[in-house]
Amino acid sequence: MDHFAYRDGRLCCEDVDLTGLAARVKTPTYVYSAATLRLHYQRLHQAFSTLDPLICFSVKSCSNLSVLRTLGGLGAGMDVVSGGELARARLVGVPPQRIVFAGVGKSESEIIAALGRPEDDEPAAGFREPIALFNVESEGEFQLISTIAENLRIKARAALRVNPDVDPVTHSYTTTGKAETKFGVDIARARDFFKSYDGHPWLKLCGVHVHLGSPVSSPQPYVEAIGKVLSLIDALEAVGHRIEVINIGGGFGADYTSGQALPAQAYADAIVPLLADRLERKWTATGRRTQVVLEPGRTIAANAGVLLTRVQYVKTSGSKKFLICDAGMHTLVRPALYQAFHFIWPTSVAPQHVPAERTAKPGVPGLEACDVVGPICETGDFLARGRDLPPVAPGDLLCVFGAGAYGMSMASRYNSHPLPAEVLIDGTRAKIVRARETYADLVAHELNAQDIAGS
Ligand code: LLP
C-alpha cells in the first residue's frame, strides 16, 4: 500500500498532482511520500511490537536528510555503513543510542567519528557520545576499534556479524548471508571470536548481528538463520558470555509489482515466536533484557518514492521502439545493474489506460512494447526493455514506481549529468528537499587545482 494513485487519469502523490509538479521542478526528479514512509514504518513497528525492537532505518536505501528526519521523528534509529551516513543521521538529530554501524571496511576516521569524536569540519560535530553498536565484521576490525576506543578512553559496544551460510534466494549481487561472501565472520568461528575478544575493557562484545541479503521475499531464510543464531547464543551463554543484543538485519521485500511483497506482519508472524518467549524467559530468570534490532530500508522506502522522467524522443530502430528519457542508469541504476523490474507508466493517461495494477502486463488495451532508455552512451543504459506501454509522445512524463530505495542513493553523475532534484510530499505540501545540481556543482571541486606540498 502506498500513497501514489491515479485520480481522473492523473497520477497524484498524496494530494499533489505529479504532472503539474514536474512542470514546476523539471525532471528527472525523485518524489517521496511522507505518509507512505510513516505508514511503512508504523506497520513494521506494530508487527514486531512484542519484541519492542529498535528499528534502525537503513540509511543506504534512501539517505535524504528530510526522509531521515521524517523517520527519526517517529522514533526510528539509523543503520549506517559509512562516516557520511553517520554524519547524516547525526545532522537530523538521531540520538547516538539509536545508531548502529555495519560494513566490512570501516576506516579509522569513521570509527573515531562513531565513538563521538568526529572531525571538526563535520556538520553537527558537536555530538560527543559513542553510537549504540558497532556491527563488527572481522577480527582485524575488532582489534582496530578496541585500540582506538582504548586510546580515546571511550567505552563502546559491539555485536559480531556472523555469516550463517543461509541462502536468501535473491540476486547474487545482494546476497550477503552465504559463506564465501565478504560479510561477517563464519558462524563456526564465532565461539572462538568471543573467546578471544569478550571481556575487552573498552569494546564490550555483547551482541550477534546477521543480515542475509536484500530483498528476501520469504520469511523462511530468517527462520533458518535465526535458528542458527539462537543455537550459537546458547553455546556462548553456556560458557559464560552475555548476549544483550540480537540484530536480525534488514532485507524485507517491497512491491515492485502489485502485491509482490509479503506484509510486515507475515515476516513478524514467523520471526517473533522464535524470539519472544525465549527473551521473556531470559528476562525473568536474569533480570536482563535482550534488545532486538531490525535494519529495514527497502520495505520502508521503495514504495514511498518514484522517479519522474520526461520523454525526450521516440525513435524506432530495427524492430524496436525506444522511448528516450532524461533519466537513465545514472539516475536509477537498478535495472542496468540487477535487471530489476520497475513499473513505468505515464503520469497522465486516458481513462482506459489507468492501470489496475503495477505489473509487466497490466491488462489494459492498446499497449505497445517499448524500450525505456536514458541519454547515457551505453547500450546497458535502460530503465525497462520490451515494456508494454500506452501511447507515449515526446514531452510526456513517465513515472518510475518503487524507486524510493536504492534510487537516488545510488545515482551518479556519469556523463556529467548533475544529480536530480528530490521532493518530499506531505498531504497537499510539496517541498524540494534536495535542489537539482547545477553545472557549477559538477565542477566545484575541480576548479582550484592545488599543488601538493612537498611534491
Ligand atoms: N543491514 C545491512 C547490514 C545491509 O547490508 C543492508 C542492505 C540492510 C540492512 C538493508 O536492507 P534492506 O532492508 O534495504 O533490504 N542496492 C541493492 C540493495 C543492496 C542492499 C545492501 N544492504 C538494490 O538496489 O537492490
Tab-separated table of C-alpha atoms and ligand atoms in Angstrom:
chain	number	residue	atom	x	y	z
A	1	MET	CA	0.000	0.000	0.000
A	2	ASP	CA	1.290	3.460	-0.872
A	3	HIS	CA	0.009	6.971	-1.488
A	4	PHE	CA	0.572	7.120	-5.260
A	5	ALA	CA	-2.701	6.797	-7.192
A	6	TYR	CA	-4.422	7.977	-10.376
A	7	ARG	CA	-7.268	10.472	-9.981
A	8	ASP	CA	-9.185	11.202	-13.187
A	9	GLY	CA	-6.303	9.800	-15.213
A	10	ARG	CA	-3.635	11.896	-13.463
A	11	LEU	CA	-1.112	10.438	-11.085
A	12	CYS	CA	-1.055	12.023	-7.644
A	13	CYS	CA	1.249	11.597	-4.710
A	14	GLU	CA	-0.972	12.138	-1.682
A	15	ASP	CA	-2.816	15.350	-2.679
A	16	VAL	CA	-0.293	16.636	-5.196
A	17	ASP	CA	-0.657	16.208	-8.961
A	18	LEU	CA	2.667	14.926	-10.274
A	19	THR	CA	2.275	16.196	-13.852
A	20	GLY	CA	1.898	19.725	-12.502
A	21	LEU	CA	4.711	19.235	-10.016
A	22	ALA	CA	7.145	18.132	-12.743
A	23	ALA	CA	6.275	21.197	-14.832
A	24	ARG	CA	7.496	23.318	-11.921
A	25	VAL	CA	10.537	21.401	-10.685
A	26	LYS	CA	11.612	19.882	-14.038
A	27	THR	CA	12.936	16.355	-14.484
A	28	PRO	CA	14.424	13.964	-13.597
A	29	THR	CA	13.100	14.277	-10.051
A	30	TYR	CA	12.653	11.831	-7.206
A	31	VAL	CA	9.405	12.302	-5.282
A	32	TYR	CA	8.796	10.820	-1.839
A	33	SER	CA	5.559	10.467	0.116
A	34	ALA	CA	5.862	11.248	3.814
A	35	ALA	CA	2.568	9.469	4.551
A	36	THR	CA	3.884	6.290	2.899
A	37	LEU	CA	7.152	6.440	4.844
A	38	ARG	CA	5.174	6.787	8.067
A	39	LEU	CA	2.752	4.013	7.115
A	40	HIS	CA	5.505	1.525	6.325
A	41	TYR	CA	7.500	2.342	9.447
A	42	GLN	CA	4.431	2.070	11.645
A	43	ARG	CA	3.321	-1.240	10.137
A	44	LEU	CA	6.706	-2.732	10.851
A	45	HIS	CA	6.764	-1.259	14.323
A	46	GLN	CA	3.352	-2.699	15.075
A	47	ALA	CA	4.080	-6.121	13.585
A	48	PHE	CA	7.202	-6.579	15.725
A	49	SER	CA	5.913	-4.722	18.799
A	50	THR	CA	6.006	-7.812	21.054
A	51	LEU	CA	9.786	-7.686	20.795
A	52	ASP	CA	9.934	-3.925	21.416
A	53	PRO	CA	12.706	-3.696	18.815
A	54	LEU	CA	14.965	-0.825	17.907
A	55	ILE	CA	14.096	-0.248	14.245
A	56	CYS	CA	17.132	1.259	12.570
A	57	PHE	CA	16.293	2.571	9.104
A	58	SER	CA	18.971	1.534	6.651
A	59	VAL	CA	20.310	4.912	5.521
A	60	LYS	CA	21.928	3.466	2.395
A	61	SER	CA	18.489	2.814	0.910
A	62	CYS	CA	17.440	6.472	0.913
A	63	SER	CA	19.689	8.960	2.595
A	64	ASN	CA	17.964	12.299	2.002
A	65	LEU	CA	18.033	14.322	5.221
A	66	SER	CA	14.313	15.090	5.107
A	67	VAL	CA	13.459	11.405	4.714
A	68	LEU	CA	15.733	10.572	7.636
A	69	ARG	CA	14.188	13.367	9.688
A	70	THR	CA	10.676	12.055	8.953
A	71	LEU	CA	11.593	8.569	10.153
A	72	GLY	CA	13.778	9.760	13.032
A	73	GLY	CA	10.829	11.800	14.221
A	74	LEU	CA	8.786	8.605	14.548
A	75	GLY	CA	11.442	7.116	16.816
A	76	ALA	CA	13.427	5.211	14.198
A	77	GLY	CA	17.111	4.653	14.758
A	78	MET	CA	19.561	4.507	11.859
A	79	ASP	CA	21.683	1.712	10.394
A	80	VAL	CA	24.753	3.361	8.858
A	81	VAL	CA	27.651	1.946	6.846
A	82	SER	CA	29.927	4.945	6.450
A	83	GLY	CA	31.057	8.135	8.103
A	84	GLY	CA	28.932	10.040	5.610
A	85	GLU	CA	25.770	8.178	6.599
A	86	LEU	CA	26.658	8.678	10.248
A	87	ALA	CA	27.029	12.421	9.645
A	88	ARG	CA	23.572	12.471	8.036
A	89	ALA	CA	21.982	10.594	10.937
A	90	ARG	CA	23.543	12.983	13.431
A	91	LEU	CA	22.612	16.028	11.447
A	92	VAL	CA	18.911	15.177	11.678
A	93	GLY	CA	19.251	14.672	15.414
A	94	VAL	CA	19.008	10.893	15.736
A	95	PRO	CA	20.377	10.119	19.208
A	96	PRO	CA	23.604	8.074	19.133
A	97	GLN	CA	21.906	5.419	21.277
A	98	ARG	CA	19.790	4.643	18.224
A	99	ILE	CA	22.603	4.329	15.680
A	100	VAL	CA	24.260	1.058	14.619
A	101	PHE	CA	27.239	0.861	12.268
A	102	ALA	CA	27.866	-2.084	9.887
A	103	GLY	CA	30.158	-2.522	6.884
A	104	VAL	CA	33.318	-4.506	6.184
A	105	GLY	CA	35.629	-1.555	5.627
A	106	LYS	CA	35.225	0.910	8.486
A	107	SER	CA	38.128	3.348	8.378
A	108	GLU	CA	39.983	4.782	11.333
A	109	SER	CA	38.396	8.204	10.946
A	110	GLU	CA	34.922	6.676	10.633
A	111	ILE	CA	35.477	4.689	13.810
A	112	ILE	CA	36.681	7.799	15.646
A	113	ALA	CA	33.574	9.673	14.482
A	114	ALA	CA	31.323	6.809	15.620
A	115	LEU	CA	32.967	6.919	19.032
A	116	GLY	CA	31.795	10.510	19.311
A	117	ARG	CA	34.906	12.365	18.156
A	118	PRO	CA	34.027	13.486	14.633
A	119	GLU	CA	36.246	15.684	12.517
A	120	ASP	CA	35.802	19.372	13.342
A	121	ASP	CA	34.528	20.116	9.852
A	122	GLU	CA	31.684	17.612	10.081
A	123	PRO	CA	28.205	19.098	10.248
A	124	ALA	CA	26.716	18.512	13.715
A	125	ALA	CA	30.187	17.686	15.032
A	126	GLY	CA	29.009	18.787	18.476
A	127	PHE	CA	27.734	15.321	19.298
A	128	ARG	CA	30.188	13.611	21.687
A	129	GLU	CA	28.749	10.216	22.610
A	130	PRO	CA	29.501	6.862	21.012
A	131	ILE	CA	26.893	5.132	18.881
A	132	ALA	CA	24.854	2.212	20.251
A	133	LEU	CA	26.624	-0.592	18.472
A	134	PHE	CA	29.373	-1.457	16.028
A	135	ASN	CA	28.406	-4.455	13.890
A	136	VAL	CA	31.890	-5.928	13.705
A	137	GLU	CA	32.736	-7.875	10.566
A	138	SER	CA	36.254	-9.250	11.222
A	139	GLU	CA	38.960	-9.854	13.821
A	140	GLY	CA	41.040	-7.023	12.384
A	141	GLU	CA	38.155	-4.626	12.754
A	142	PHE	CA	37.547	-5.590	16.390
A	143	GLN	CA	41.212	-5.020	17.106
A	144	LEU	CA	41.214	-1.607	15.431
A	145	ILE	CA	38.015	-0.345	17.092
A	146	SER	CA	39.089	-1.579	20.514
A	147	THR	CA	42.529	0.007	20.181
A	148	ILE	CA	41.057	3.348	19.140
A	149	ALA	CA	38.441	3.174	21.926
A	150	GLU	CA	41.159	2.455	24.471
A	151	ASN	CA	43.385	5.281	23.207
A	152	LEU	CA	40.489	7.721	23.367
A	153	ARG	CA	39.297	6.313	26.709
A	154	ILE	CA	35.769	5.833	25.313
A	155	LYS	CA	33.720	2.736	26.080
A	156	ALA	CA	31.727	1.279	23.202
A	157	ARG	CA	29.681	-1.816	22.388
A	158	ALA	CA	29.943	-4.325	19.566
A	159	ALA	CA	27.899	-7.111	18.022
A	160	LEU	CA	29.627	-9.789	15.999
A	161	ARG	CA	28.203	-10.007	12.495
A	162	VAL	CA	28.039	-13.703	11.777
A	163	ASN	CA	27.725	-15.240	8.362
A	164	PRO	CA	25.145	-18.009	8.843
A	165	ASP	CA	25.548	-19.552	5.389
A	166	VAL	CA	21.847	-19.272	4.616
A	167	ASP	CA	20.632	-18.631	1.072
A	168	PRO	CA	18.300	-15.612	0.990
A	169	VAL	CA	17.220	-16.603	-2.563
A	170	THR	CA	17.828	-13.220	-4.130
A	171	HIS	CA	20.153	-11.629	-6.703
A	172	SER	CA	23.726	-12.819	-6.273
A	173	TYR	CA	24.960	-9.202	-6.022
A	174	THR	CA	22.787	-8.566	-2.969
A	175	THR	CA	23.255	-11.925	-1.270
A	176	THR	CA	25.281	-11.431	1.911
A	177	GLY	CA	24.433	-14.278	4.287
A	178	LYS	CA	26.069	-17.104	2.366
A	179	ALA	CA	29.550	-18.430	3.066
A	180	GLU	CA	32.110	-17.027	0.648
A	181	THR	CA	30.624	-13.537	0.611
A	182	LYS	CA	32.805	-10.848	2.196
A	183	PHE	CA	30.387	-10.204	5.057
A	184	GLY	CA	30.702	-11.144	8.708
A	185	VAL	CA	32.591	-13.966	10.369
A	186	ASP	CA	31.737	-17.616	9.656
A	187	ILE	CA	29.275	-18.718	12.283
A	188	ALA	CA	31.523	-21.708	13.040
A	189	ARG	CA	34.275	-19.272	14.103
A	190	ALA	CA	32.036	-17.160	16.314
A	191	ARG	CA	32.754	-19.061	19.534
A	192	ASP	CA	36.487	-18.602	19.120
A	193	PHE	CA	35.894	-14.960	18.335
A	194	PHE	CA	34.001	-14.444	21.597
A	195	LYS	CA	36.660	-16.421	23.476
A	196	SER	CA	39.342	-14.107	22.133
A	197	TYR	CA	37.607	-10.774	22.481
A	198	ASP	CA	34.831	-10.930	25.095
A	199	GLY	CA	35.761	-9.030	28.233
A	200	HIS	CA	37.634	-6.282	26.438
A	201	PRO	CA	37.526	-3.304	28.816
A	202	TRP	CA	36.856	-0.689	26.110
A	203	LEU	CA	34.852	-2.548	23.468
A	204	LYS	CA	32.172	-4.712	25.005
A	205	LEU	CA	31.322	-7.649	22.760
A	206	CYS	CA	27.707	-8.172	23.670
A	207	GLY	CA	25.651	-8.976	20.598
A	208	VAL	CA	25.168	-11.029	17.484
A	209	HIS	CA	24.253	-9.493	14.130
A	210	VAL	CA	23.086	-11.196	10.973
A	211	HIS	CA	21.947	-9.766	7.635
A	212	LEU	CA	21.070	-12.216	4.896
A	213	GLY	CA	20.644	-10.118	1.781
A	214	SER	CA	18.074	-7.990	0.035
A	215	PRO	CA	15.280	-8.372	-0.860
A	216	VAL	CA	14.356	-11.598	0.930
A	217	SER	CA	10.885	-12.438	-0.292
A	218	SER	CA	10.023	-15.194	2.197
A	219	PRO	CA	10.415	-15.440	5.989
A	220	GLN	CA	11.994	-18.884	5.651
A	221	PRO	CA	15.632	-17.756	5.357
A	222	TYR	CA	15.154	-15.631	8.509
A	223	VAL	CA	13.754	-18.634	10.358
A	224	GLU	CA	16.739	-20.710	9.317
A	225	ALA	CA	19.293	-18.017	10.161
A	226	ILE	CA	17.716	-17.085	13.499
A	227	GLY	CA	17.667	-20.782	14.412
A	228	LYS	CA	21.424	-20.912	13.817
A	229	VAL	CA	21.971	-17.657	15.715
A	230	LEU	CA	19.973	-18.881	18.718
A	231	SER	CA	21.969	-22.126	18.837
A	232	LEU	CA	25.120	-20.039	18.752
A	233	ILE	CA	23.834	-17.836	21.583
A	234	ASP	CA	23.004	-20.949	23.653
A	235	ALA	CA	26.544	-22.175	23.160
A	236	LEU	CA	28.004	-18.778	24.017
A	237	GLU	CA	25.894	-18.312	27.132
A	238	ALA	CA	26.665	-21.832	28.292
A	239	VAL	CA	30.303	-20.798	28.622
A	240	GLY	CA	29.555	-17.503	30.325
A	241	HIS	CA	29.288	-14.905	27.534
A	242	ARG	CA	26.441	-12.424	27.914
A	243	ILE	CA	24.398	-11.581	24.838
A	244	GLU	CA	22.482	-8.332	25.205
A	245	VAL	CA	21.620	-7.631	21.555
A	246	ILE	CA	20.273	-9.698	18.676
A	247	ASN	CA	20.333	-7.764	15.402
A	248	ILE	CA	18.495	-9.569	12.604
A	249	GLY	CA	19.357	-7.040	9.879
A	250	GLY	CA	17.083	-5.909	7.069
A	251	GLY	CA	16.005	-7.351	3.743
A	252	PHE	CA	12.199	-7.395	3.836
A	253	GLY	CA	10.573	-7.102	0.405
A	254	ALA	CA	8.802	-4.317	-1.457
A	255	ASP	CA	6.033	-4.207	-4.052
A	256	TYR	CA	7.869	-3.719	-7.323
A	257	THR	CA	4.764	-5.357	-8.780
A	258	SER	CA	1.405	-5.056	-7.017
A	259	GLY	CA	1.135	-7.456	-4.103
A	260	GLN	CA	4.626	-8.905	-4.677
A	261	ALA	CA	5.886	-8.404	-1.138
A	262	LEU	CA	4.634	-10.103	1.973
A	263	PRO	CA	3.272	-7.691	4.553
A	264	ALA	CA	5.472	-6.890	7.550
A	265	GLN	CA	3.081	-8.974	9.642
A	266	ALA	CA	3.929	-12.138	7.670
A	267	TYR	CA	7.645	-11.762	8.466
A	268	ALA	CA	6.790	-10.954	12.076
A	269	ASP	CA	4.476	-13.979	12.392
A	270	ALA	CA	7.403	-16.224	11.515
A	271	ILE	CA	10.155	-14.372	13.392
A	272	VAL	CA	8.557	-13.077	16.607
A	273	PRO	CA	7.644	-16.510	18.066
A	274	LEU	CA	11.253	-17.640	17.644
A	275	LEU	CA	12.456	-14.850	19.881
A	276	ALA	CA	9.619	-13.664	22.130
A	277	ASP	CA	9.255	-16.495	24.703
A	278	ARG	CA	12.904	-17.093	24.898
A	279	LEU	CA	13.756	-13.450	25.578
A	280	GLU	CA	10.921	-13.218	28.085
A	281	ARG	CA	12.226	-16.281	29.957
A	282	LYS	CA	15.732	-14.886	29.975
A	283	TRP	CA	14.436	-11.574	31.298
A	284	THR	CA	12.533	-13.294	34.106
A	285	ALA	CA	15.469	-15.510	35.026
A	286	THR	CA	18.237	-12.921	34.887
A	287	GLY	CA	16.532	-9.522	35.061
A	288	ARG	CA	18.378	-8.607	31.865
A	289	ARG	CA	16.524	-7.624	28.714
A	290	THR	CA	17.819	-8.611	25.306
A	291	GLN	CA	17.474	-5.867	22.760
A	292	VAL	CA	16.281	-6.839	19.291
A	293	VAL	CA	17.433	-4.645	16.385
A	294	LEU	CA	15.973	-4.560	12.858
A	295	GLU	CA	17.633	-2.752	9.932
A	296	PRO	CA	14.932	-2.289	7.267
A	297	GLY	CA	15.500	0.000	4.299
A	298	ARG	CA	13.752	-1.125	1.140
A	299	THR	CA	10.479	-2.209	2.739
A	300	ILE	CA	10.029	1.312	4.146
A	301	ALA	CA	11.413	3.449	1.333
A	302	ALA	CA	10.988	1.642	-2.016
A	303	ASN	CA	7.267	2.223	-2.487
A	304	ALA	CA	7.463	5.601	-0.771
A	305	GLY	CA	9.335	7.080	-3.740
A	306	VAL	CA	9.021	7.430	-7.503
A	307	LEU	CA	11.185	8.878	-10.231
A	308	LEU	CA	9.657	11.332	-12.697
A	309	THR	CA	11.277	11.465	-16.115
A	310	ARG	CA	10.407	13.301	-19.323
A	311	VAL	CA	10.355	11.504	-22.696
A	312	GLN	CA	12.697	13.446	-24.989
A	313	TYR	CA	12.429	11.455	-28.192
A	314	VAL	CA	10.509	8.498	-29.544
A	315	LYS	CA	12.563	6.546	-32.032
A	316	THR	CA	12.284	3.290	-33.954
A	317	SER	CA	15.432	1.305	-34.572
A	318	GLY	CA	15.251	-2.088	-36.277
A	319	SER	CA	12.154	-3.734	-34.887
A	320	LYS	CA	12.297	-1.780	-31.634
A	321	LYS	CA	10.605	1.309	-30.347
A	322	PHE	CA	12.665	3.395	-27.950
A	323	LEU	CA	11.413	5.999	-25.509
A	324	ILE	CA	14.468	8.128	-24.845
A	325	CYS	CA	14.120	9.782	-21.450
A	326	ASP	CA	16.070	12.283	-19.375
A	327	ALA	CA	16.607	9.654	-16.663
A	328	GLY	CA	18.715	6.562	-17.171
A	329	MET	CA	21.238	4.334	-15.474
A	330	HIS	CA	22.858	7.416	-13.920
A	331	THR	CA	19.559	8.307	-12.221
A	332	LEU	CA	18.328	4.800	-11.358
A	333	VAL	CA	20.909	2.057	-11.842
A	334	ARG	CA	18.866	-0.906	-10.552
A	335	PRO	CA	17.525	-2.109	-13.954
A	336	ALA	CA	21.005	-1.955	-15.529
A	337	LEU	CA	22.840	-3.417	-12.544
A	338	TYR	CA	20.442	-6.093	-11.261
A	339	GLN	CA	17.991	-6.415	-14.181
A	340	ALA	CA	15.482	-5.122	-11.644
A	341	PHE	CA	11.850	-4.537	-12.627
A	342	HIS	CA	10.333	-1.114	-12.001
A	343	PHE	CA	6.785	-0.444	-13.115
A	344	ILE	CA	6.728	2.547	-15.500
A	345	TRP	CA	3.641	4.395	-16.653
A	346	PRO	CA	2.727	7.863	-17.972
A	347	THR	CA	1.569	10.276	-15.275
A	348	SER	CA	-1.348	11.427	-17.373
A	349	VAL	CA	-3.453	8.846	-19.255
A	350	ALA	CA	-6.805	8.306	-20.930
A	351	PRO	CA	-9.405	6.627	-18.685
A	352	GLN	CA	-8.997	3.229	-20.388
A	353	HIS	CA	-5.259	3.366	-19.698
A	354	VAL	CA	-5.401	3.803	-15.939
A	355	PRO	CA	-3.532	0.679	-14.757
A	356	ALA	CA	-5.459	-1.561	-12.383
A	357	GLU	CA	-2.197	-2.925	-11.042
A	358	ARG	CA	1.529	-2.421	-11.443
A	359	THR	CA	2.809	-5.416	-13.391
A	360	ALA	CA	4.664	-6.097	-16.624
A	361	LYS	CA	1.309	-6.984	-18.224
A	362	PRO	CA	-1.221	-4.596	-16.678
A	363	GLY	CA	-4.067	-5.918	-18.838
A	364	VAL	CA	-5.254	-2.675	-20.409
A	365	PRO	CA	-5.930	-2.384	-24.180
A	366	GLY	CA	-3.865	-0.646	-26.837
A	367	LEU	CA	-0.344	-1.135	-25.467
A	368	GLU	CA	2.885	-1.272	-27.411
A	369	ALA	CA	6.222	-2.802	-26.364
A	370	CYS	CA	8.934	-0.172	-25.858
A	371	ASP	CA	12.461	0.041	-24.507
A	372	VAL	CA	12.591	2.871	-21.971
A	373	VAL	CA	16.142	4.187	-22.129
A	374	GLY	CA	18.229	7.112	-20.948
A	375	PRO	CA	20.678	9.560	-22.530
A	376	ILE	CA	23.849	7.742	-21.396
A	377	CYS	CA	26.268	6.499	-24.032
A	378	GLU	CA	25.984	2.818	-23.170
A	379	THR	CA	23.677	0.136	-24.529
A	380	GLY	CA	23.214	-1.029	-20.939
A	381	ASP	CA	21.517	2.274	-20.148
A	382	PHE	CA	17.874	1.298	-19.792
A	383	LEU	CA	15.036	1.581	-17.301
A	384	ALA	CA	12.954	-1.150	-18.951
A	385	ARG	CA	13.147	-3.366	-22.016
A	386	GLY	CA	10.240	-4.621	-24.103
A	387	ARG	CA	7.758	-2.960	-21.782
A	388	ASP	CA	4.081	-2.699	-22.756
A	389	LEU	CA	3.026	0.949	-22.541
A	390	PRO	CA	0.112	3.079	-23.709
A	391	PRO	CA	0.813	5.612	-26.474
A	392	VAL	CA	3.627	7.962	-25.447
A	393	ALA	CA	4.817	11.066	-27.272
A	394	PRO	CA	7.885	13.269	-26.832
A	395	GLY	CA	7.317	15.625	-23.899
A	396	ASP	CA	5.178	13.144	-21.958
A	397	LEU	CA	6.031	12.496	-18.348
A	398	LEU	CA	6.706	8.946	-17.145
A	399	CYS	CA	6.677	7.735	-13.576
A	400	VAL	CA	9.074	5.007	-12.482
A	401	PHE	CA	7.494	3.408	-9.426
A	402	GLY	CA	9.154	1.745	-6.449
A	403	ALA	CA	12.215	3.963	-6.819
A	404	GLY	CA	12.436	5.293	-3.256
A	405	ALA	CA	15.029	2.731	-2.127
A	406	TYR	CA	18.447	2.447	-3.796
A	407	GLY	CA	17.366	5.032	-6.367
A	408	MET	CA	18.789	8.442	-5.556
A	409	SER	CA	21.232	6.919	-3.076
A	410	MET	CA	22.905	5.034	-5.968
A	411	ALA	CA	22.599	7.811	-8.559
A	412	SER	CA	25.774	9.074	-10.216
A	413	ARG	CA	26.962	11.976	-12.326
A	414	TYR	CA	28.061	9.679	-15.158
A	415	ASN	CA	28.350	11.501	-18.488
A	416	SER	CA	28.461	14.664	-16.332
A	417	HIS	CA	24.765	14.818	-15.661
A	418	PRO	CA	24.049	16.795	-12.478
A	419	LEU	CA	22.212	14.789	-9.803
A	420	PRO	CA	18.408	15.092	-9.897
A	421	ALA	CA	16.210	17.045	-7.517
A	422	GLU	CA	14.317	15.384	-4.652
A	423	VAL	CA	10.851	16.423	-3.470
A	424	LEU	CA	9.047	15.345	-0.315
A	425	ILE	CA	5.268	15.495	-0.292
A	426	ASP	CA	3.171	15.591	2.841
A	427	GLY	CA	-0.553	15.917	2.168
A	428	THR	CA	-1.005	18.984	-0.034
A	429	ARG	CA	2.503	20.317	0.604
A	430	ALA	CA	5.451	19.642	-1.670
A	431	LYS	CA	8.971	20.632	-0.676
A	432	ILE	CA	12.214	20.499	-2.632
A	433	VAL	CA	14.411	18.590	-0.190
A	434	ARG	CA	17.417	18.434	-2.483
A	435	ALA	CA	17.987	21.073	-5.099
A	436	ARG	CA	18.801	19.886	-8.579
A	437	GLU	CA	22.544	20.076	-9.071
A	438	THR	CA	23.925	22.642	-11.480
A	439	TYR	CA	26.897	22.592	-13.831
A	440	ALA	CA	28.669	24.765	-11.249
A	441	ASP	CA	28.119	21.976	-8.675
A	442	LEU	CA	29.540	19.466	-11.131
A	443	VAL	CA	32.896	21.215	-11.362
A	444	ALA	CA	33.056	22.898	-7.951
A	445	HIS	CA	35.772	20.601	-6.586
A	446	GLU	CA	37.878	20.772	-9.718
A	447	LEU	CA	38.211	24.487	-10.318
A	448	ASN	CA	41.107	25.158	-7.972
A	449	ALA	CA	43.719	22.518	-8.638
A	450	GLN	CA	46.337	22.774	-5.907
A	451	ASP	CA	49.943	21.725	-5.698
A	452	ILE	CA	50.523	19.090	-3.045
A	453	ALA	CA	53.075	20.393	-0.583
A	454	GLY	CA	56.356	18.516	-0.903
A	455	SER	CA	55.638	17.092	-4.351
B	1	LLP	N1	21.569	-4.121	7.017
B	1	LLP	C1	22.678	-4.373	6.319
B	1	LLP	C2	23.881	-4.811	7.042
B	1	LLP	C3	22.685	-4.243	4.912
B	1	LLP	O1	23.793	-4.519	4.227
B	1	LLP	C4	21.507	-3.828	4.247
B	1	LLP	C5	21.479	-3.682	2.795
B	1	LLP	C6	20.371	-3.556	5.033
B	1	LLP	C7	20.430	-3.707	6.410
B	1	LLP	C8	19.074	-3.065	4.432
B	1	LLP	O2	18.497	-3.983	3.571
B	1	LLP	P1	17.024	-3.683	3.032
B	1	LLP	O3	16.085	-3.730	4.208
B	1	LLP	O4	17.029	-2.360	2.393
B	1	LLP	O5	16.748	-4.776	2.064
B	1	LLP	N2	21.362	-1.824	-3.963
B	1	LLP	C9	20.602	-3.047	-3.834
B	1	LLP	C10	20.379	-3.439	-2.394
B	1	LLP	C11	21.642	-3.530	-1.590
B	1	LLP	C12	21.403	-3.825	-0.146
B	1	LLP	C13	22.634	-3.627	0.652
B	1	LLP	N3	22.499	-3.879	2.051
B	1	LLP	C14	19.299	-2.900	-4.597
B	1	LLP	O6	19.062	-1.864	-5.201
B	1	LLP	O7	18.516	-3.836	-4.654
